[in-house]
JSON list of C-alpha atoms and ligand atoms in Angstrom, two decimals:
[
{"chain": "P", "resi": 230, "resn": "UNK", "atom": "CA", "xyz": [52.34, 44.10, 66.83]},
{"chain": "P", "resi": 231, "resn": "UNK", "atom": "CA", "xyz": [50.78, 42.82, 63.60]},
{"chain": "P", "resi": 232, "resn": "UNK", "atom": "CA", "xyz": [47.35, 44.16, 62.64]},
{"chain": "P", "resi": 233, "resn": "UNK", "atom": "CA", "xyz": [45.97, 42.39, 59.61]},
{"chain": "P", "resi": 234, "resn": "UNK", "atom": "CA", "xyz": [42.77, 43.04, 57.70]},
{"chain": "P", "resi": 235, "resn": "UNK", "atom": "CA", "xyz": [41.71, 39.86, 55.94]},
{"chain": "P", "resi": 236, "resn": "UNK", "atom": "CA", "xyz": [39.60, 41.15, 53.11]},
{"chain": "P", "resi": 237, "resn": "UNK", "atom": "CA", "xyz": [37.46, 39.74, 50.33]},
{"chain": "P", "resi": 238, "resn": "UNK", "atom": "CA", "xyz": [33.88, 39.17, 49.19]},
{"chain": "P", "resi": 239, "resn": "UNK", "atom": "CA", "xyz": [31.45, 36.81, 50.96]},
{"chain": "P", "resi": 240, "resn": "UNK", "atom": "CA", "xyz": [32.61, 33.24, 50.31]},
{"chain": "P", "resi": 241, "resn": "UNK", "atom": "CA", "xyz": [36.22, 34.19, 49.57]},
{"chain": "P", "resi": 242, "resn": "UNK", "atom": "CA", "xyz": [37.48, 32.07, 52.50]},
{"chain": "P", "resi": 243, "resn": "UNK", "atom": "CA", "xyz": [38.23, 34.75, 55.10]},
{"chain": "P", "resi": 244, "resn": "UNK", "atom": "CA", "xyz": [37.00, 32.69, 58.07]},
{"chain": "P", "resi": 245, "resn": "UNK", "atom": "CA", "xyz": [38.88, 29.53, 57.05]},
{"chain": "P", "resi": 246, "resn": "UNK", "atom": "CA", "xyz": [42.07, 31.40, 56.33]},
{"chain": "P", "resi": 247, "resn": "UNK", "atom": "CA", "xyz": [41.85, 33.56, 59.47]},
{"chain": "P", "resi": 248, "resn": "UNK", "atom": "CA", "xyz": [41.85, 30.35, 61.55]},
{"chain": "P", "resi": 249, "resn": "UNK", "atom": "CA", "xyz": [45.07, 29.21, 59.81]},
{"chain": "P", "resi": 250, "resn": "UNK", "atom": "CA", "xyz": [46.80, 32.58, 60.13]},
{"chain": "P", "resi": 251, "resn": "UNK", "atom": "CA", "xyz": [45.87, 32.91, 63.82]},
{"chain": "P", "resi": 252, "resn": "UNK", "atom": "CA", "xyz": [47.86, 29.73, 64.48]},
{"chain": "P", "resi": 253, "resn": "UNK", "atom": "CA", "xyz": [50.83, 30.76, 62.36]},
{"chain": "P", "resi": 254, "resn": "UNK", "atom": "CA", "xyz": [51.23, 34.27, 63.80]},
{"chain": "P", "resi": 255, "resn": "UNK", "atom": "CA", "xyz": [49.59, 33.83, 67.19]},
{"chain": "P", "resi": 256, "resn": "UNK", "atom": "CA", "xyz": [47.15, 36.68, 66.64]},
{"chain": "P", "resi": 257, "resn": "UNK", "atom": "CA", "xyz": [43.70, 37.42, 68.05]},
{"chain": "P", "resi": 258, "resn": "UNK", "atom": "CA", "xyz": [40.89, 36.82, 65.55]},
{"chain": "P", "resi": 259, "resn": "UNK", "atom": "CA", "xyz": [37.97, 39.25, 65.44]},
{"chain": "P", "resi": 260, "resn": "UNK", "atom": "CA", "xyz": [35.10, 38.43, 63.09]},
{"chain": "P", "resi": 261, "resn": "UNK", "atom": "CA", "xyz": [32.29, 40.97, 63.34]},
{"chain": "P", "resi": 262, "resn": "UNK", "atom": "CA", "xyz": [29.97, 38.48, 61.58]},
{"chain": "P", "resi": 263, "resn": "UNK", "atom": "CA", "xyz": [30.71, 35.84, 64.26]},
{"chain": "P", "resi": 264, "resn": "UNK", "atom": "CA", "xyz": [30.17, 38.46, 66.97]},
{"chain": "P", "resi": 265, "resn": "UNK", "atom": "CA", "xyz": [26.78, 39.40, 65.54]},
{"chain": "P", "resi": 266, "resn": "UNK", "atom": "CA", "xyz": [25.80, 35.70, 65.21]},
{"chain": "P", "resi": 267, "resn": "UNK", "atom": "CA", "xyz": [26.74, 35.17, 68.85]},
{"chain": "P", "resi": 268, "resn": "UNK", "atom": "CA", "xyz": [24.57, 38.16, 69.87]},
{"chain": "P", "resi": 269, "resn": "UNK", "atom": "CA", "xyz": [21.71, 36.69, 67.83]},
{"chain": "P", "resi": 270, "resn": "UNK", "atom": "CA", "xyz": [22.20, 33.30, 69.55]},
{"chain": "P", "resi": 271, "resn": "UNK", "atom": "CA", "xyz": [22.04, 35.02, 72.94]},
{"chain": "P", "resi": 272, "resn": "UNK", "atom": "CA", "xyz": [18.91, 36.92, 71.86]},
{"chain": "P", "resi": 273, "resn": "UNK", "atom": "CA", "xyz": [20.34, 40.27, 72.89]},
{"chain": "P", "resi": 274, "resn": "UNK", "atom": "CA", "xyz": [19.00, 43.63, 71.75]},
{"chain": "P", "resi": 275, "resn": "UNK", "atom": "CA", "xyz": [22.10, 44.09, 69.58]},
{"chain": "P", "resi": 276, "resn": "UNK", "atom": "CA", "xyz": [21.51, 40.63, 68.09]},
{"chain": "P", "resi": 277, "resn": "UNK", "atom": "CA", "xyz": [17.92, 41.45, 67.21]},
{"chain": "P", "resi": 278, "resn": "UNK", "atom": "CA", "xyz": [18.99, 44.66, 65.54]},
{"chain": "P", "resi": 279, "resn": "UNK", "atom": "CA", "xyz": [21.85, 43.00, 63.62]},
{"chain": "P", "resi": 280, "resn": "UNK", "atom": "CA", "xyz": [19.59, 40.16, 62.45]},
{"chain": "P", "resi": 281, "resn": "UNK", "atom": "CA", "xyz": [17.19, 42.59, 60.79]},
{"chain": "P", "resi": 282, "resn": "UNK", "atom": "CA", "xyz": [20.05, 43.68, 58.48]},
{"chain": "P", "resi": 283, "resn": "UNK", "atom": "CA", "xyz": [21.90, 40.38, 58.11]},
{"chain": "P", "resi": 284, "resn": "UNK", "atom": "CA", "xyz": [18.84, 38.43, 56.97]},
{"chain": "P", "resi": 285, "resn": "UNK", "atom": "CA", "xyz": [18.53, 40.81, 54.01]},
{"chain": "P", "resi": 286, "resn": "UNK", "atom": "CA", "xyz": [22.24, 40.81, 53.20]},
{"chain": "P", "resi": 287, "resn": "UNK", "atom": "CA", "xyz": [22.54, 44.46, 54.25]},
{"chain": "P", "resi": 288, "resn": "UNK", "atom": "CA", "xyz": [25.29, 45.94, 56.43]},
{"chain": "P", "resi": 289, "resn": "UNK", "atom": "CA", "xyz": [24.64, 46.59, 60.11]},
{"chain": "P", "resi": 290, "resn": "UNK", "atom": "CA", "xyz": [24.99, 50.39, 60.67]},
{"chain": "P", "resi": 291, "resn": "UNK", "atom": "CA", "xyz": [28.56, 51.65, 61.10]},
{"chain": "P", "resi": 292, "resn": "UNK", "atom": "CA", "xyz": [28.09, 53.14, 64.56]},
{"chain": "P", "resi": 293, "resn": "UNK", "atom": "CA", "xyz": [26.76, 49.91, 66.04]},
{"chain": "P", "resi": 294, "resn": "UNK", "atom": "CA", "xyz": [29.48, 47.84, 64.37]},
{"chain": "P", "resi": 295, "resn": "UNK", "atom": "CA", "xyz": [32.35, 50.17, 65.30]},
{"chain": "P", "resi": 296, "resn": "UNK", "atom": "CA", "xyz": [31.27, 50.39, 68.96]},
{"chain": "P", "resi": 297, "resn": "UNK", "atom": "CA", "xyz": [31.10, 46.60, 69.22]},
{"chain": "P", "resi": 298, "resn": "UNK", "atom": "CA", "xyz": [34.53, 46.22, 67.57]},
{"chain": "P", "resi": 299, "resn": "UNK", "atom": "CA", "xyz": [36.11, 48.93, 69.71]},
{"chain": "P", "resi": 300, "resn": "UNK", "atom": "CA", "xyz": [35.03, 47.19, 72.89]},
{"chain": "P", "resi": 301, "resn": "UNK", "atom": "CA", "xyz": [36.52, 43.88, 71.71]},
{"chain": "P", "resi": 302, "resn": "UNK", "atom": "CA", "xyz": [39.86, 45.56, 70.88]},
{"chain": "P", "resi": 303, "resn": "UNK", "atom": "CA", "xyz": [39.95, 47.43, 74.20]},
{"chain": "P", "resi": 304, "resn": "UNK", "atom": "CA", "xyz": [39.14, 44.24, 76.11]},
{"chain": "P", "resi": 305, "resn": "UNK", "atom": "CA", "xyz": [42.29, 42.57, 74.72]},
{"chain": "P", "resi": 306, "resn": "UNK", "atom": "CA", "xyz": [45.24, 44.87, 75.42]},
{"chain": "P", "resi": 307, "resn": "UNK", "atom": "CA", "xyz": [47.70, 42.00, 75.96]},
{"chain": "P", "resi": 308, "resn": "UNK", "atom": "CA", "xyz": [47.54, 40.39, 72.49]},
{"chain": "P", "resi": 309, "resn": "UNK", "atom": "CA", "xyz": [50.32, 40.31, 69.87]},
{"chain": "P", "resi": 310, "resn": "UNK", "atom": "CA", "xyz": [48.03, 41.71, 67.21]},
{"chain": "P", "resi": 311, "resn": "UNK", "atom": "CA", "xyz": [44.65, 41.30, 65.57]},
{"chain": "P", "resi": 312, "resn": "UNK", "atom": "CA", "xyz": [43.22, 39.67, 62.47]},
{"chain": "P", "resi": 313, "resn": "UNK", "atom": "CA", "xyz": [40.18, 41.67, 61.45]},
{"chain": "P", "resi": 314, "resn": "UNK", "atom": "CA", "xyz": [37.85, 39.42, 59.43]},
{"chain": "P", "resi": 315, "resn": "UNK", "atom": "CA", "xyz": [34.79, 41.00, 57.85]},
{"chain": "P", "resi": 316, "resn": "UNK", "atom": "CA", "xyz": [35.75, 44.42, 59.21]},
{"chain": "P", "resi": 317, "resn": "UNK", "atom": "CA", "xyz": [36.07, 47.17, 58.04]},
{"chain": "P", "resi": 318, "resn": "UNK", "atom": "CA", "xyz": [33.29, 46.90, 55.46]},
{"chain": "P", "resi": 319, "resn": "UNK", "atom": "CA", "xyz": [32.92, 50.63, 54.72]},
{"chain": "P", "resi": 320, "resn": "UNK", "atom": "CA", "xyz": [35.41, 53.48, 54.39]},
{"chain": "P", "resi": 321, "resn": "UNK", "atom": "CA", "xyz": [33.85, 55.09, 57.50]},
{"chain": "P", "resi": 322, "resn": "UNK", "atom": "CA", "xyz": [34.61, 51.90, 59.47]},
{"chain": "P", "resi": 323, "resn": "UNK", "atom": "CA", "xyz": [38.19, 51.95, 58.12]},
{"chain": "P", "resi": 324, "resn": "UNK", "atom": "CA", "xyz": [38.64, 55.55, 59.26]},
{"chain": "P", "resi": 325, "resn": "UNK", "atom": "CA", "xyz": [37.29, 54.68, 62.71]},
{"chain": "P", "resi": 326, "resn": "UNK", "atom": "CA", "xyz": [39.63, 51.67, 62.93]},
{"chain": "P", "resi": 327, "resn": "UNK", "atom": "CA", "xyz": [42.64, 53.75, 61.91]},
{"chain": "P", "resi": 328, "resn": "UNK", "atom": "CA", "xyz": [41.81, 56.38, 64.54]},
{"chain": "P", "resi": 329, "resn": "UNK", "atom": "CA", "xyz": [41.47, 53.65, 67.19]},
{"chain": "P", "resi": 330, "resn": "UNK", "atom": "CA", "xyz": [44.78, 51.98, 66.26]},
{"chain": "P", "resi": 331, "resn": "UNK", "atom": "CA", "xyz": [46.57, 55.32, 65.97]},
{"chain": "P", "resi": 332, "resn": "UNK", "atom": "CA", "xyz": [45.62, 56.05, 69.58]},
{"chain": "P", "resi": 333, "resn": "UNK", "atom": "CA", "xyz": [47.27, 52.73, 70.49]},
{"chain": "P", "resi": 334, "resn": "UNK", "atom": "CA", "xyz": [50.32, 53.53, 68.33]},
{"chain": "P", "resi": 335, "resn": "UNK", "atom": "CA", "xyz": [49.76, 50.27, 66.40]},
{"chain": "P", "resi": 336, "resn": "UNK", "atom": "CA", "xyz": [48.66, 50.93, 62.81]},
{"chain": "P", "resi": 337, "resn": "UNK", "atom": "CA", "xyz": [47.36, 48.42, 60.26]},
{"chain": "P", "resi": 338, "resn": "UNK", "atom": "CA", "xyz": [50.24, 46.31, 58.91]},
{"chain": "P", "resi": 339, "resn": "UNK", "atom": "CA", "xyz": [48.46, 45.17, 55.74]},
{"chain": "P", "resi": 340, "resn": "UNK", "atom": "CA", "xyz": [45.14, 44.50, 54.05]},
{"chain": "P", "resi": 341, "resn": "UNK", "atom": "CA", "xyz": [45.28, 41.16, 52.24]},
{"chain": "P", "resi": 342, "resn": "UNK", "atom": "CA", "xyz": [42.57, 40.89, 49.59]},
{"chain": "P", "resi": 343, "resn": "UNK", "atom": "CA", "xyz": [41.49, 37.37, 48.61]},
{"chain": "P", "resi": 344, "resn": "UNK", "atom": "CA", "xyz": [40.71, 37.37, 44.89]},
{"chain": "P", "resi": 345, "resn": "UNK", "atom": "CA", "xyz": [37.97, 34.90, 43.90]},
{"chain": "P", "resi": 346, "resn": "UNK", "atom": "CA", "xyz": [35.76, 35.14, 40.75]},
{"chain": "P", "resi": 347, "resn": "UNK", "atom": "CA", "xyz": [32.05, 35.95, 41.36]},
{"chain": "P", "resi": 348, "resn": "UNK", "atom": "CA", "xyz": [30.75, 32.66, 39.84]},
{"chain": "P", "resi": 349, "resn": "UNK", "atom": "CA", "xyz": [32.92, 30.68, 42.26]},
{"chain": "P", "resi": 350, "resn": "UNK", "atom": "CA", "xyz": [31.63, 32.73, 45.24]},
{"chain": "P", "resi": 351, "resn": "UNK", "atom": "CA", "xyz": [28.01, 31.85, 44.54]},
{"chain": "P", "resi": 352, "resn": "UNK", "atom": "CA", "xyz": [28.82, 28.11, 44.23]},
{"chain": "P", "resi": 353, "resn": "UNK", "atom": "CA", "xyz": [30.82, 28.19, 47.49]},
{"chain": "P", "resi": 354, "resn": "UNK", "atom": "CA", "xyz": [28.09, 30.03, 49.42]},
{"chain": "P", "resi": 355, "resn": "UNK", "atom": "CA", "xyz": [25.31, 27.73, 48.18]},
{"chain": "P", "resi": 356, "resn": "UNK", "atom": "CA", "xyz": [27.46, 24.75, 49.28]},
{"chain": "P", "resi": 357, "resn": "UNK", "atom": "CA", "xyz": [28.24, 26.34, 52.64]},
{"chain": "P", "resi": 358, "resn": "UNK", "atom": "CA", "xyz": [24.48, 26.83, 53.21]},
{"chain": "P", "resi": 359, "resn": "UNK", "atom": "CA", "xyz": [24.09, 23.03, 53.47]},
{"chain": "P", "resi": 360, "resn": "UNK", "atom": "CA", "xyz": [26.13, 22.97, 56.69]},
{"chain": "P", "resi": 361, "resn": "UNK", "atom": "CA", "xyz": [26.43, 26.54, 58.03]},
{"chain": "P", "resi": 362, "resn": "UNK", "atom": "CA", "xyz": [22.80, 26.94, 59.05]},
{"chain": "P", "resi": 363, "resn": "UNK", "atom": "CA", "xyz": [23.17, 30.57, 58.00]},
{"chain": "P", "resi": 364, "resn": "UNK", "atom": "CA", "xyz": [19.94, 32.08, 56.66]},
{"chain": "P", "resi": 365, "resn": "UNK", "atom": "CA", "xyz": [21.99, 34.55, 54.61]},
{"chain": "P", "resi": 366, "resn": "UNK", "atom": "CA", "xyz": [23.72, 31.68, 52.73]},
{"chain": "P", "resi": 367, "resn": "UNK", "atom": "CA", "xyz": [20.51, 29.83, 51.87]},
{"chain": "P", "resi": 368, "resn": "UNK", "atom": "CA", "xyz": [18.79, 32.37, 49.64]},
{"chain": "P", "resi": 369, "resn": "UNK", "atom": "CA", "xyz": [20.22, 33.18, 46.21]},
{"chain": "P", "resi": 370, "resn": "UNK", "atom": "CA", "xyz": [18.78, 36.73, 46.27]},
{"chain": "P", "resi": 371, "resn": "UNK", "atom": "CA", "xyz": [20.36, 37.48, 49.64]},
{"chain": "P", "resi": 372, "resn": "UNK", "atom": "CA", "xyz": [23.71, 36.16, 48.36]},
{"chain": "P", "resi": 373, "resn": "UNK", "atom": "CA", "xyz": [23.44, 38.41, 45.29]},
{"chain": "P", "resi": 374, "resn": "UNK", "atom": "CA", "xyz": [22.66, 41.37, 47.53]},
{"chain": "P", "resi": 375, "resn": "UNK", "atom": "CA", "xyz": [25.68, 40.66, 49.75]},
{"chain": "P", "resi": 376, "resn": "UNK", "atom": "CA", "xyz": [27.95, 40.57, 46.69]},
{"chain": "P", "resi": 377, "resn": "UNK", "atom": "CA", "xyz": [26.39, 43.81, 45.41]},
{"chain": "P", "resi": 378, "resn": "UNK", "atom": "CA", "xyz": [26.86, 45.51, 48.82]},
{"chain": "P", "resi": 379, "resn": "UNK", "atom": "CA", "xyz": [30.45, 44.28, 48.78]},
{"chain": "P", "resi": 380, "resn": "UNK", "atom": "CA", "xyz": [31.06, 45.87, 45.37]},
{"chain": "P", "resi": 381, "resn": "UNK", "atom": "CA", "xyz": [29.43, 49.19, 46.27]},
{"chain": "P", "resi": 382, "resn": "UNK", "atom": "CA", "xyz": [30.33, 49.76, 49.93]},
{"chain": "P", "resi": 383, "resn": "UNK", "atom": "CA", "xyz": [33.18, 47.44, 50.82]},
{"chain": "P", "resi": 384, "resn": "UNK", "atom": "CA", "xyz": [35.48, 47.29, 47.77]},
{"chain": "P", "resi": 385, "resn": "UNK", "atom": "CA", "xyz": [36.40, 51.00, 48.31]},
{"chain": "P", "resi": 386, "resn": "UNK", "atom": "CA", "xyz": [38.07, 49.95, 51.59]},
{"chain": "P", "resi": 387, "resn": "UNK", "atom": "CA", "xyz": [40.77, 48.12, 49.55]},
{"chain": "P", "resi": 388, "resn": "UNK", "atom": "CA", "xyz": [41.34, 51.33, 47.56]},
{"chain": "P", "resi": 389, "resn": "UNK", "atom": "CA", "xyz": [41.48, 53.36, 50.78]},
{"chain": "P", "resi": 390, "resn": "UNK", "atom": "CA", "xyz": [44.32, 51.18, 52.12]},
{"chain": "P", "resi": 391, "resn": "UNK", "atom": "CA", "xyz": [45.95, 50.97, 48.69]},
{"chain": "P", "resi": 392, "resn": "UNK", "atom": "CA", "xyz": [46.44, 54.73, 48.91]},
{"chain": "P", "resi": 393, "resn": "UNK", "atom": "CA", "xyz": [48.41, 54.03, 52.07]},
{"chain": "P", "resi": 394, "resn": "UNK", "atom": "CA", "xyz": [50.38, 51.26, 50.25]},
{"chain": "P", "resi": 395, "resn": "UNK", "atom": "CA", "xyz": [48.90, 48.62, 52.54]},
{"chain": "P", "resi": 396, "resn": "UNK", "atom": "CA", "xyz": [46.73, 46.58, 50.14]},
{"chain": "P", "resi": 397, "resn": "UNK", "atom": "CA", "xyz": [48.05, 43.34, 48.69]},
{"chain": "P", "resi": 398, "resn": "UNK", "atom": "CA", "xyz": [46.03, 41.07, 46.38]},
{"chain": "P", "resi": 399, "resn": "UNK", "atom": "CA", "xyz": [46.27, 37.33, 47.02]},
{"chain": "P", "resi": 400, "resn": "UNK", "atom": "CA", "xyz": [45.11, 34.54, 44.70]},
{"chain": "P", "resi": 401, "resn": "UNK", "atom": "CA", "xyz": [42.17, 32.93, 46.54]},
{"chain": "P", "resi": 402, "resn": "UNK", "atom": "CA", "xyz": [41.33, 29.87, 44.40]},
{"chain": "P", "resi": 403, "resn": "UNK", "atom": "CA", "xyz": [42.80, 26.36, 44.80]},
{"chain": "P", "resi": 404, "resn": "UNK", "atom": "CA", "xyz": [43.95, 24.28, 47.76]},
{"chain": "P", "resi": 405, "resn": "UNK", "atom": "CA", "xyz": [43.27, 25.83, 51.17]},
{"chain": "P", "resi": 406, "resn": "UNK", "atom": "CA", "xyz": [46.87, 25.18, 52.32]},
{"chain": "P", "resi": 407, "resn": "UNK", "atom": "CA", "xyz": [48.31, 26.85, 49.22]},
{"chain": "P", "resi": 408, "resn": "UNK", "atom": "CA", "xyz": [46.11, 29.91, 49.73]},
{"chain": "P", "resi": 409, "resn": "UNK", "atom": "CA", "xyz": [47.27, 30.07, 53.38]},
{"chain": "P", "resi": 410, "resn": "UNK", "atom": "CA", "xyz": [50.86, 30.03, 52.11]},
{"chain": "P", "resi": 411, "resn": "UNK", "atom": "CA", "xyz": [50.06, 32.82, 49.61]},
{"chain": "P", "resi": 412, "resn": "UNK", "atom": "CA", "xyz": [48.71, 34.89, 52.51]},
{"chain": "P", "resi": 413, "resn": "UNK", "atom": "CA", "xyz": [51.75, 34.17, 54.71]},
{"chain": "P", "resi": 414, "resn": "UNK", "atom": "CA", "xyz": [54.12, 35.19, 51.90]},
{"chain": "P", "resi": 415, "resn": "UNK", "atom": "CA", "xyz": [52.20, 38.44, 51.36]},
{"chain": "P", "resi": 416, "resn": "UNK", "atom": "CA", "xyz": [52.02, 39.26, 55.08]},
{"chain": "P", "resi": 417, "resn": "UNK", "atom": "CA", "xyz": [55.72, 38.44, 55.66]},
{"chain": "P", "resi": 418, "resn": "UNK", "atom": "CA", "xyz": [56.58, 40.83, 52.81]},
{"chain": "P", "resi": 419, "resn": "UNK", "atom": "CA", "xyz": [54.37, 43.53, 54.35]},
{"chain": "P", "resi": 420, "resn": "UNK", "atom": "CA", "xyz": [55.98, 43.02, 57.79]},
{"chain": "P", "resi": 421, "resn": "UNK", "atom": "CA", "xyz": [59.46, 43.31, 56.23]},
{"chain": "P", "resi": 422, "resn": "UNK", "atom": "CA", "xyz": [58.37, 46.52, 54.44]},
{"chain": "P", "resi": 423, "resn": "UNK", "atom": "CA", "xyz": [56.96, 48.05, 57.62]},
{"chain": "P", "resi": 424, "resn": "UNK", "atom": "CA", "xyz": [60.13, 47.14, 59.57]},
{"chain": "P", "resi": 425, "resn": "UNK", "atom": "CA", "xyz": [62.28, 48.76, 56.86]},
{"chain": "P", "resi": 426, "resn": "UNK", "atom": "CA", "xyz": [60.19, 51.96, 56.84]},
{"chain": "V", "resi": 680, "resn": "AMP", "atom": "P1", "xyz": [30.15, 37.70, 57.63]},
{"chain": "V", "resi": 680, "resn": "AMP", "atom": "O1", "xyz": [30.07, 36.59, 58.63]},
{"chain": "V", "resi": 680, "resn": "AMP", "atom": "O2", "xyz": [31.42, 38.47, 57.72]},
{"chain": "V", "resi": 680, "resn": "AMP", "atom": "O3", "xyz": [29.86, 37.21, 56.22]},
{"chain": "V", "resi": 680, "resn": "AMP", "atom": "O4", "xyz": [28.99, 38.74, 57.99]},
{"chain": "V", "resi": 680, "resn": "AMP", "atom": "C1", "xyz": [27.62, 38.35, 57.95]},
{"chain": "V", "resi": 680, "resn": "AMP", "atom": "C2", "xyz": [26.75, 39.59, 57.99]},
{"chain": "V", "resi": 680, "resn": "AMP", "atom": "O5", "xyz": [26.98, 40.29, 59.23]},
{"chain": "V", "resi": 680, "resn": "AMP", "atom": "C3", "xyz": [26.99, 40.61, 56.90]},
{"chain": "V", "resi": 680, "resn": "AMP", "atom": "O6", "xyz": [26.31, 40.29, 55.69]},
{"chain": "V", "resi": 680, "resn": "AMP", "atom": "C4", "xyz": [26.45, 41.88, 57.56]},
{"chain": "V", "resi": 680, "resn": "AMP", "atom": "O7", "xyz": [25.04, 41.88, 57.56]},
{"chain": "V", "resi": 680, "resn": "AMP", "atom": "C5", "xyz": [26.90, 41.69, 59.01]},
{"chain": "V", "resi": 680, "resn": "AMP", "atom": "N1", "xyz": [28.26, 42.27, 59.23]},
{"chain": "V", "resi": 680, "resn": "AMP", "atom": "C6", "xyz": [29.39, 41.59, 59.54]},
{"chain": "V", "resi": 680, "resn": "AMP", "atom": "N2", "xyz": [30.45, 42.43, 59.65]},
{"chain": "V", "resi": 680, "resn": "AMP", "atom": "C7", "xyz": [29.96, 43.68, 59.39]},
{"chain": "V", "resi": 680, "resn": "AMP", "atom": "C8", "xyz": [30.55, 44.96, 59.31]},
{"chain": "V", "resi": 680, "resn": "AMP", "atom": "N3", "xyz": [31.88, 45.15, 59.50]},
{"chain": "V", "resi": 680, "resn": "AMP", "atom": "N4", "xyz": [29.74, 46.02, 59.03]},
{"chain": "V", "resi": 680, "resn": "AMP", "atom": "C9", "xyz": [28.42, 45.85, 58.84]},
{"chain": "V", "resi": 680, "resn": "AMP", "atom": "N5", "xyz": [27.80, 44.66, 58.86]},
{"chain": "V", "resi": 680, "resn": "AMP", "atom": "C10", "xyz": [28.55, 43.57, 59.13]}
]
């Protein structure tokens, strides 16, 4: 089983790249952001709650997010592995994920961190706003807040997995196909390392 965390700031290309990696490795893609947007679309109680945080660029509380994620993992026992996209976003979420995967005997294989400069992120998100229909892409202050929250709460997750020798940085600027290849090279190396261990 391969369990990949696709990591990086808002606008770093996680969603696009997750779609490419899913095809290459035949994994199951879980995006907590997509799950929350689907709940919002269905006007559920969870959606209403999530929206109140997402519209401001804040994180949805850990407990709510972890419970939703846990259910999605448990509902898919037959898959070859997961790509976690946009999760974990706090060290507490990472600890909860590790405990969950440990129970299944299937630890995280690697965290691949897409490296993209901050100026480029803002340009990409403002462009994405033209087609994504996402309220949180359309407002420059909300974008700034999301990047700030990433720095303060989410970046420590890469350090957390680095202490377990699982974090690999990947160059995230340039052609989409080249970035996919960079990710495949990094993940293949991590798989080889975990098989050798
Ligand atoms: P994303 O689609 O990954 O950019 O997520 C959009 C928004 O959904 C974020 O700005 C958060 O408000 C919320 N969200 C998504 N994933 C998480 C998570 N793992 N923890 C907390 N909030 C999240």
